[in-house]
Tab-separated table of C-alpha atoms in Angstrom:
chain	number	residue	atom	x	y	z
K	1	MET	CA	-41.928	16.291	-151.173
K	2	LYS	CA	-42.046	19.475	-153.247
K	3	GLU	CA	-45.838	19.292	-153.318
K	4	ILE	CA	-45.961	18.927	-149.511
K	5	LYS	CA	-43.685	21.974	-149.101
K	6	LYS	CA	-45.899	23.989	-151.428
K	7	LEU	CA	-48.980	22.937	-149.436
K	8	ILE	CA	-47.324	23.933	-146.151
K	9	ILE	CA	-46.391	27.343	-147.608
K	10	ILE	CA	-49.935	27.923	-148.902
K	11	VAL	CA	-51.562	26.909	-145.605
K	12	THR	CA	-49.131	29.061	-143.619
K	13	GLY	CA	-49.837	32.006	-145.899
K	14	LEU	CA	-53.578	31.591	-145.468
K	15	LEU	CA	-53.201	31.485	-141.692
K	16	LEU	CA	-51.185	34.698	-141.778
K	17	VAL	CA	-53.794	36.368	-143.947
K	18	VAL	CA	-56.575	35.332	-141.575
K	19	ALA	CA	-54.540	36.507	-138.593
K	20	CYS	CA	-53.840	39.849	-140.275
K	21	GLU	CA	-57.479	40.261	-141.246
K	22	ASP	CA	-58.589	39.541	-137.685
K	23	THR	CA	-56.176	42.181	-136.415
K	24	VAL	CA	-57.308	44.753	-138.966
K	25	LEU	CA	-61.007	44.121	-138.397
K	26	ASN	CA	-60.764	44.237	-134.590
K	27	LEU	CA	-61.347	47.961	-134.380
K	28	GLU	CA	-63.264	47.970	-131.112
K	29	ASP	CA	-61.470	48.169	-127.773
K	30	PRO	CA	-62.793	45.206	-125.753
K	31	GLY	CA	-61.931	47.031	-122.533
K	32	SER	CA	-63.993	50.130	-123.334
K	33	PRO	CA	-67.680	50.624	-122.528
K	34	THR	CA	-70.120	50.173	-125.405
K	35	ASP	CA	-73.409	51.800	-126.273
K	36	ALA	CA	-75.132	48.690	-124.974
K	37	THR	CA	-73.702	49.050	-121.467
K	38	PHE	CA	-73.090	52.799	-121.132
K	39	PHE	CA	-75.382	55.866	-120.974
K	40	GLN	CA	-77.514	54.130	-118.356
K	41	SER	CA	-77.367	56.833	-115.647
K	42	GLU	CA	-76.987	60.557	-115.175
K	43	ALA	CA	-73.475	59.963	-113.841
K	44	GLU	CA	-72.508	58.232	-117.088
K	45	LEU	CA	-73.959	61.128	-119.093
K	46	GLU	CA	-71.732	63.467	-117.087
K	47	ILE	CA	-68.683	61.315	-117.842
K	48	ALA	CA	-69.460	61.407	-121.558
K	49	LEU	CA	-69.942	65.181	-121.394
K	50	VAL	CA	-66.536	65.673	-119.773
K	51	GLY	CA	-65.050	63.722	-122.667
K	52	ILE	CA	-66.467	66.298	-125.104
K	53	TYR	CA	-65.010	69.172	-123.092
K	54	GLU	CA	-61.620	67.446	-123.199
K	55	SER	CA	-61.449	68.136	-126.934
K	56	LEU	CA	-61.334	71.867	-126.132
K	57	ASN	CA	-58.065	71.641	-124.288
K	58	PHE	CA	-55.132	71.721	-126.654
K	59	VAL	CA	-53.457	71.017	-129.930
K	60	ARG	CA	-49.801	70.033	-129.524
K	61	ALA	CA	-49.762	70.903	-125.765
K	62	VAL	CA	-50.863	74.520	-126.344
K	63	PRO	CA	-54.454	75.808	-125.895
K	64	PHE	CA	-55.734	75.925	-129.451
K	65	PRO	CA	-56.881	79.597	-129.577
K	66	GLN	CA	-53.378	80.745	-128.597
K	67	LEU	CA	-51.774	78.458	-131.134
K	68	LEU	CA	-53.995	79.945	-133.846
K	69	ASP	CA	-52.726	83.419	-132.910
K	70	HIS	CA	-49.299	82.257	-133.988
K	71	THR	CA	-50.525	81.496	-137.491
K	72	THR	CA	-51.232	85.222	-137.943
K	73	ASP	CA	-49.127	88.374	-137.914
K	74	TYR	CA	-49.874	88.874	-134.202
K	75	ALA	CA	-46.975	86.726	-133.073
K	76	PHE	CA	-43.866	84.883	-134.145
K	77	ASN	CA	-43.142	81.232	-133.507
K	78	ARG	CA	-39.403	80.692	-133.122
K	79	GLY	CA	-39.630	76.977	-132.452
K	80	ASN	CA	-42.334	75.923	-134.916
K	81	VAL	CA	-44.482	74.905	-131.943
K	82	GLY	CA	-47.464	72.996	-133.272
K	83	GLY	CA	-46.184	73.398	-136.825
K	84	THR	CA	-47.411	76.971	-137.324
K	85	ILE	CA	-44.418	78.278	-139.279
K	86	PRO	CA	-45.624	76.900	-142.657
K	87	ALA	CA	-48.852	78.870	-142.116
K	88	THR	CA	-46.913	82.134	-141.797
K	89	THR	CA	-44.351	81.509	-144.527
K	90	GLY	CA	-46.628	80.434	-147.373
K	91	GLY	CA	-45.741	76.751	-147.173
K	92	LEU	CA	-48.941	75.379	-145.657
K	93	THR	CA	-50.307	72.173	-147.205
K	94	SER	CA	-53.146	69.827	-146.341
K	95	THR	CA	-50.695	67.358	-144.811
K	96	GLU	CA	-49.029	69.758	-142.368
K	97	GLY	CA	-49.334	68.704	-138.740
K	98	ILE	CA	-51.230	71.791	-137.633
K	99	VAL	CA	-53.857	71.244	-140.351
K	100	THR	CA	-54.519	67.640	-139.400
K	101	ALA	CA	-54.233	68.336	-135.655
K	102	TYR	CA	-57.121	70.815	-135.607
K	103	TRP	CA	-59.187	68.615	-137.890
K	104	ASP	CA	-58.651	65.555	-135.693
K	105	ARG	CA	-59.200	67.413	-132.438
K	106	PHE	CA	-62.504	69.008	-133.440
K	107	TYR	CA	-63.939	65.925	-135.131
K	108	THR	CA	-63.051	63.870	-132.065
K	109	GLY	CA	-65.150	66.310	-130.039
K	110	ILE	CA	-67.984	66.134	-132.578
K	111	GLN	CA	-67.986	62.330	-132.541
K	112	ARG	CA	-68.143	62.359	-128.752
K	113	ALA	CA	-70.979	64.911	-128.788
K	114	ASN	CA	-72.943	62.891	-131.346
K	115	ASN	CA	-72.414	59.747	-129.294
K	116	LEU	CA	-73.846	61.402	-126.193
K	117	LEU	CA	-76.707	63.113	-128.004
K	118	GLY	CA	-77.646	59.897	-129.801
K	119	ASN	CA	-77.660	57.707	-126.691
K	120	MET	CA	-78.626	59.907	-123.752
K	121	GLU	CA	-82.329	59.052	-123.956
K	122	LYS	CA	-81.420	55.713	-122.371
K	123	ALA	CA	-80.912	57.566	-119.088
K	124	VAL	CA	-83.852	59.975	-119.280
K	125	GLU	CA	-85.962	58.067	-116.759
K	126	VAL	CA	-83.212	57.972	-114.118
K	127	SER	CA	-81.908	61.542	-114.542
K	128	ASP	CA	-82.963	64.835	-113.038
K	129	PRO	CA	-85.059	66.420	-115.821
K	130	THR	CA	-83.451	69.840	-115.531
K	131	ARG	CA	-79.923	68.479	-115.502
K	132	PHE	CA	-80.750	66.130	-118.369
K	133	GLU	CA	-81.723	69.091	-120.563
K	134	GLU	CA	-78.638	71.028	-119.484
K	135	ILE	CA	-76.362	68.130	-120.465
K	136	ARG	CA	-78.032	68.081	-123.861
K	137	GLY	CA	-77.610	71.855	-124.132
K	138	GLU	CA	-73.911	71.691	-123.283
K	139	ALA	CA	-73.351	68.947	-125.858
K	140	LEU	CA	-75.167	70.979	-128.534
K	141	PHE	CA	-73.080	74.030	-127.641
K	142	LEU	CA	-69.805	72.139	-127.868
K	143	ARG	CA	-70.671	70.510	-131.178
K	144	ALA	CA	-71.601	73.912	-132.612
K	145	PHE	CA	-68.404	75.378	-131.193
K	146	PHE	CA	-66.281	72.777	-132.986
K	147	TYR	CA	-68.148	73.255	-136.260
K	148	SER	CA	-67.784	77.030	-136.009
K	149	TYR	CA	-64.003	76.653	-136.024
K	150	LEU	CA	-64.012	73.953	-138.697
K	151	THR	CA	-66.068	76.059	-141.101
K	152	GLU	CA	-63.873	79.113	-140.596
K	153	LEU	CA	-60.640	77.145	-140.969
K	154	TYR	CA	-61.636	74.752	-143.763
K	155	GLY	CA	-64.852	76.096	-145.344
K	156	ASP	CA	-67.113	73.271	-146.525
K	157	VAL	CA	-66.609	70.253	-144.248
K	158	PRO	CA	-68.277	66.881	-143.558
K	159	PHE	CA	-71.288	67.613	-141.362
K	160	ARG	CA	-72.504	64.904	-139.014
K	161	THR	CA	-75.224	65.109	-136.414
K	162	SER	CA	-75.150	61.400	-135.620
K	163	ILE	CA	-72.302	59.144	-134.573
K	164	ALA	CA	-70.065	57.795	-137.336
K	165	THR	CA	-69.921	54.038	-137.732
K	166	LEU	CA	-67.443	51.755	-139.452
K	167	ASP	CA	-69.794	51.593	-142.431
K	168	ASP	CA	-69.905	55.344	-143.082
K	169	LEU	CA	-66.552	56.734	-142.063
K	170	ILE	CA	-66.241	58.781	-145.255
K	171	VAL	CA	-68.948	61.312	-146.135
K	172	PRO	CA	-68.920	64.211	-148.607
K	173	ARG	CA	-68.482	67.803	-147.543
K	174	THR	CA	-71.533	69.910	-146.739
K	175	PRO	CA	-71.562	73.531	-147.916
K	176	LYS	CA	-70.698	75.978	-145.164
K	177	SER	CA	-73.872	77.907	-146.013
K	178	GLU	CA	-75.917	74.888	-144.864
K	179	ILE	CA	-73.898	74.191	-141.719
K	180	ILE	CA	-74.113	77.710	-140.264
K	181	PRO	CA	-77.940	77.818	-139.874
K	182	ALA	CA	-77.879	74.338	-138.334
K	183	ILE	CA	-75.338	75.162	-135.649
K	184	ILE	CA	-77.010	78.494	-134.900
K	185	ALA	CA	-80.256	76.580	-134.311
K	186	ASP	CA	-78.395	74.233	-131.942
K	187	LEU	CA	-76.984	77.211	-130.060
K	188	GLU	CA	-80.403	78.804	-129.759
K	189	GLU	CA	-81.719	75.559	-128.273
K	190	ALA	CA	-78.740	75.398	-125.905
K	191	ALA	CA	-79.270	78.995	-124.793
K	192	SER	CA	-82.912	78.217	-123.959
K	193	VAL	CA	-82.060	75.472	-121.448
K	194	LEU	CA	-78.698	76.498	-119.977
K	195	PRO	CA	-78.205	78.903	-117.046
K	196	SER	CA	-77.300	82.368	-118.298
K	197	VAL	CA	-73.985	82.106	-116.426
K	198	GLN	CA	-72.063	79.288	-114.754
K	199	SER	CA	-70.328	79.700	-111.410
K	200	GLY	CA	-68.866	77.720	-108.557
K	201	ALA	CA	-68.264	74.073	-109.396
K	202	ALA	CA	-69.913	74.615	-112.816
K	203	ARG	CA	-67.439	77.314	-113.885
K	204	GLY	CA	-65.995	76.494	-117.281
K	205	ARG	CA	-69.179	74.848	-118.538
K	206	ALA	CA	-71.174	76.272	-121.431
K	207	SER	CA	-73.798	78.833	-120.424
K	208	GLY	CA	-76.747	80.519	-122.079
K	209	ASN	CA	-74.810	83.748	-122.507
K	210	ALA	CA	-71.852	81.873	-123.967
K	211	ALA	CA	-74.214	80.312	-126.525
K	212	LYS	CA	-75.641	83.719	-127.453
K	213	ALA	CA	-72.155	85.208	-127.718
K	214	LEU	CA	-71.085	82.361	-129.995
K	215	ILE	CA	-74.146	83.014	-132.179
K	216	ALA	CA	-73.047	86.647	-132.393
K	217	ARG	CA	-69.542	85.692	-133.465
K	218	ILE	CA	-70.676	83.140	-136.044
K	219	ALA	CA	-73.194	85.620	-137.461
K	220	LEU	CA	-70.546	88.350	-137.623
K	221	TYR	CA	-68.081	86.106	-139.449
K	222	ASN	CA	-70.800	85.152	-141.928
K	223	GLU	CA	-72.014	88.716	-142.498
K	224	ASP	CA	-75.395	88.368	-140.782
K	225	TYR	CA	-74.958	91.674	-138.994
K	226	PRO	CA	-78.500	92.067	-137.587
K	227	LEU	CA	-78.266	88.665	-135.858
K	228	ALA	CA	-74.749	89.431	-134.646
K	229	ALA	CA	-75.906	92.709	-133.114
K	230	SER	CA	-79.074	91.354	-131.515
K	231	SER	CA	-77.322	88.327	-129.989
K	232	ALA	CA	-74.486	90.437	-128.616
K	233	LEU	CA	-76.978	92.907	-127.132
K	234	GLU	CA	-78.793	90.076	-125.363
K	235	VAL	CA	-75.562	89.218	-123.557
K	236	ILE	CA	-74.760	92.847	-122.794
K	237	ASN	CA	-78.259	93.636	-121.558
K	238	SER	CA	-78.358	90.551	-119.348
K	239	GLY	CA	-76.341	92.471	-116.774
K	240	GLU	CA	-74.392	89.324	-115.968
K	241	HIS	CA	-71.077	90.450	-117.440
K	242	SER	CA	-68.836	93.476	-117.031
K	243	LEU	CA	-65.211	94.356	-117.642
K	244	PHE	CA	-62.787	93.291	-114.922
K	245	GLY	CA	-61.520	96.263	-112.965
K	246	ASP	CA	-57.799	95.511	-113.349
K	247	TYR	CA	-56.714	94.486	-116.839
K	248	LYS	CA	-53.294	93.304	-115.685
K	249	SER	CA	-54.761	91.060	-112.999
K	250	LEU	CA	-57.338	89.578	-115.347
K	251	PHE	CA	-54.737	87.104	-116.580
K	252	THR	CA	-53.615	86.078	-113.082
K	253	ASP	CA	-55.263	83.962	-110.393
K	254	SER	CA	-57.295	86.949	-109.189
K	255	GLY	CA	-59.002	87.164	-112.569
K	256	VAL	CA	-60.153	83.548	-112.599
K	257	GLY	CA	-63.933	83.319	-112.724
K	258	SER	CA	-64.456	87.060	-113.203
K	259	THR	CA	-67.677	88.406	-114.690
K	260	GLU	CA	-65.785	89.420	-117.842
K	261	ILE	CA	-65.330	85.778	-118.841
K	262	LEU	CA	-67.981	84.072	-120.969
K	263	LEU	CA	-66.224	80.722	-121.383
K	264	ASP	CA	-62.790	79.658	-120.217
K	265	LEU	CA	-60.660	76.543	-120.356
K	266	SER	CA	-59.958	75.356	-116.839
K	267	TYR	CA	-56.667	73.745	-115.883
K	268	THR	CA	-55.659	72.182	-112.581
K	269	LEU	CA	-52.038	71.722	-111.559
K	270	GLY	CA	-51.224	68.038	-111.518
K	271	THR	CA	-54.444	67.083	-113.329
K	272	THR	CA	-54.839	69.034	-116.563
K	273	VAL	CA	-51.983	71.340	-117.502
K	274	HIS	CA	-50.577	72.948	-120.634
K	275	GLY	CA	-47.199	74.192	-121.834
K	276	LEU	CA	-48.197	77.726	-122.843
K	277	ALA	CA	-46.448	79.485	-119.970
K	278	GLN	CA	-43.226	77.599	-120.614
K	279	ARG	CA	-43.283	78.244	-124.352
K	280	GLN	CA	-44.184	81.932	-124.033
K	281	ALA	CA	-42.089	82.844	-121.016
K	282	SER	CA	-38.584	84.266	-120.938
K	283	ARG	CA	-35.670	81.847	-120.678
K	284	PHE	CA	-35.676	82.336	-116.934
K	285	GLY	CA	-37.940	79.299	-116.608
K	286	GLY	CA	-39.266	79.186	-120.169
K	287	TRP	CA	-38.256	78.628	-123.769
K	288	CYS	CA	-39.222	81.969	-125.336
K	289	GLN	CA	-40.662	80.258	-128.424
K	290	LEU	CA	-44.014	82.026	-128.834
K	291	VAL	CA	-43.255	85.744	-128.940
K	292	PRO	CA	-45.159	88.868	-130.032
K	293	ALA	CA	-44.448	90.309	-133.459
K	294	GLN	CA	-43.173	93.868	-133.767
K	295	GLN	CA	-46.380	94.982	-135.496
K	296	THR	CA	-48.348	93.761	-132.474
K	297	ILE	CA	-46.252	95.927	-130.172
K	298	ASP	CA	-46.568	98.882	-132.545
K	299	SER	CA	-50.357	98.495	-132.637
K	300	TYR	CA	-50.687	99.650	-129.021
K	301	GLU	CA	-51.614	103.322	-128.992
K	302	THR	CA	-50.118	106.118	-126.941
K	303	VAL	CA	-51.648	107.387	-123.718
K	304	ASN	CA	-53.475	109.950	-125.879
K	305	GLY	CA	-55.274	107.189	-127.741
K	306	LEU	CA	-53.411	107.791	-130.993
K	307	PRO	CA	-51.382	105.441	-133.193
K	308	ILE	CA	-47.675	105.860	-132.575
K	309	ASP	CA	-47.120	107.347	-136.035
K	310	GLU	CA	-49.722	110.059	-135.378
K	311	ASP	CA	-48.753	111.236	-131.893
K	312	PRO	CA	-45.835	113.711	-131.565
K	313	LEU	CA	-45.477	112.479	-127.996
K	314	TYR	CA	-44.156	109.142	-129.254
K	315	ASP	CA	-40.363	108.901	-128.992
K	316	PRO	CA	-38.729	106.145	-131.116
K	317	ALA	CA	-35.679	106.308	-128.832
K	318	ASN	CA	-37.927	105.418	-125.874
K	319	PRO	CA	-40.682	103.453	-127.604
K	320	PHE	CA	-42.329	102.096	-124.471
K	321	ASP	CA	-42.839	105.435	-122.724
K	322	ASN	CA	-46.275	107.090	-122.742
K	323	ARG	CA	-48.003	104.039	-124.189
K	324	ASP	CA	-51.325	102.409	-123.474
K	325	PRO	CA	-50.748	100.644	-120.103
K	326	ARG	CA	-52.174	97.449	-121.558
K	327	LEU	CA	-48.929	97.066	-123.509
K	328	ALA	CA	-46.818	96.578	-120.383
K	329	ALA	CA	-49.587	94.454	-118.812
K	330	THR	CA	-49.574	92.068	-121.778
K	331	ILE	CA	-45.987	91.900	-123.026
K	332	ALA	CA	-42.766	91.556	-121.019
K	333	LEU	CA	-40.922	94.723	-122.029
K	334	PRO	CA	-37.194	95.456	-121.579
K	335	ASN	CA	-36.384	96.274	-117.928
K	336	SER	CA	-39.564	94.634	-116.646
K	337	ILE	CA	-39.211	91.952	-113.972
K	338	TRP	CA	-40.096	88.317	-114.680
K	339	THR	CA	-39.557	85.437	-112.261
K	340	GLY	CA	-37.193	87.554	-110.191
K	341	HIS	CA	-34.971	88.800	-113.035
K	342	ILE	CA	-34.825	91.939	-115.154
K	343	ILE	CA	-35.788	91.185	-118.739
K	344	GLN	CA	-33.196	92.183	-121.330
K	345	GLN	CA	-33.403	90.744	-124.842
K	346	HIS	CA	-30.560	92.610	-126.542
K	347	SER	CA	-27.756	90.297	-127.619
K	348	ASP	CA	-25.169	92.527	-125.886
K	349	SER	CA	-26.867	92.084	-122.509
K	350	ILE	CA	-25.093	88.883	-121.541
K	351	ALA	CA	-25.723	89.595	-117.846
K	352	THR	CA	-28.722	90.943	-115.974
K	353	TRP	CA	-29.903	91.512	-112.407
K	354	ARG	CA	-31.553	89.056	-110.081
K	355	VAL	CA	-34.197	90.903	-108.078
K	356	GLU	CA	-35.406	90.239	-104.536
K	357	GLY	CA	-37.879	92.417	-102.664
K	358	GLY	CA	-37.696	95.042	-105.388
K	359	GLU	CA	-33.914	95.361	-105.058
K	360	ASN	CA	-31.170	94.371	-107.525
K	361	VAL	CA	-29.092	91.891	-105.544
K	362	GLU	CA	-26.862	90.031	-107.981
K	363	ARG	CA	-25.585	90.148	-111.580
K	364	VAL	CA	-26.281	86.829	-113.263
K	365	PHE	CA	-25.931	85.198	-116.654
K	366	ASN	CA	-28.720	86.294	-119.021
K	367	PRO	CA	-29.991	83.351	-121.107
K	368	ASN	CA	-32.489	85.577	-122.933
K	369	ALA	CA	-29.712	87.441	-124.732
K	370	ALA	CA	-27.168	84.642	-124.968
K	371	ASN	CA	-29.484	82.064	-126.568
K	372	MET	CA	-31.572	83.661	-129.275
K	373	VAL	CA	-32.175	80.401	-131.162
K	374	ALA	CA	-35.348	78.550	-130.231
K	375	VAL	CA	-35.100	75.295	-128.333
K	376	LYS	CA	-36.172	72.430	-130.609
């Protein structure tokens, strides 16, 4: 009887091991398209391309360039949104969420780009030749874009130009000095096939000028100043871009699609949204978590174009008078109006005015002053 029990236990254990192994080894989603059945038409190439663009959108519900600003002395993060506080307090480690989030986001985009680039020839015969080359150019641009951030954030990183498989998930790092020329070459190829600008339904897609501008930035960061200058001049001399006439309106609906923009992240209410406005806004509708640092405010010059500590016109008792108008256009200053209320941050200002039609109509509770602790 004891021997039978032992046999039953052994057999049961083996079955569990096999079951566990089957679960572990089943890494493919049976409901997802495979390389054997996908990339068969231009429409499927477009779907794959959109998937690469999706990796641009956000890290932790905030557009990633803005979140990076809050790892610097430009801004202060009162709610540790995206885990940026360790980066500003000297406690950053390789296991912090923000470190792994950027790594995962960009390598997801790279894997998607490599998948498209490695399989798109299957649809070459059934695709419009011009659009086929543009899709390739956009994918090359996006892959280079991701690597440009990875190399600046992490230095030497694993460099793949083909899709990763289950047999080669782990590869050694490639020196940054080898990656930079490779992605610049990709961007030069992209610039040669993409329209110089994108407009209409194509707005938000990579363009030739965006590729040249990215070359300029990468070259600048890596001290190749002649290339940085020549690439930037190509964009400037194209005549396709100019500064928007109203700086304040640039960041509103009227500035969408302006000629000042080289590449933007497009969001559609109800389809693709982000939480930046809520996290940055005052507590009249927002959480006031991502806020400008004092040194950022102080960096705005006076109306005479001088630093505040060099202009006798600057009055510390009235620090926002006679300042560069871009300060008030960028940052909600005391006594400015936001979502129909006068902004007051001082802890003594427990009440403020509700404003309608430019008139103060009612004194109301002021959550900006009464709740200075970030919402978790």
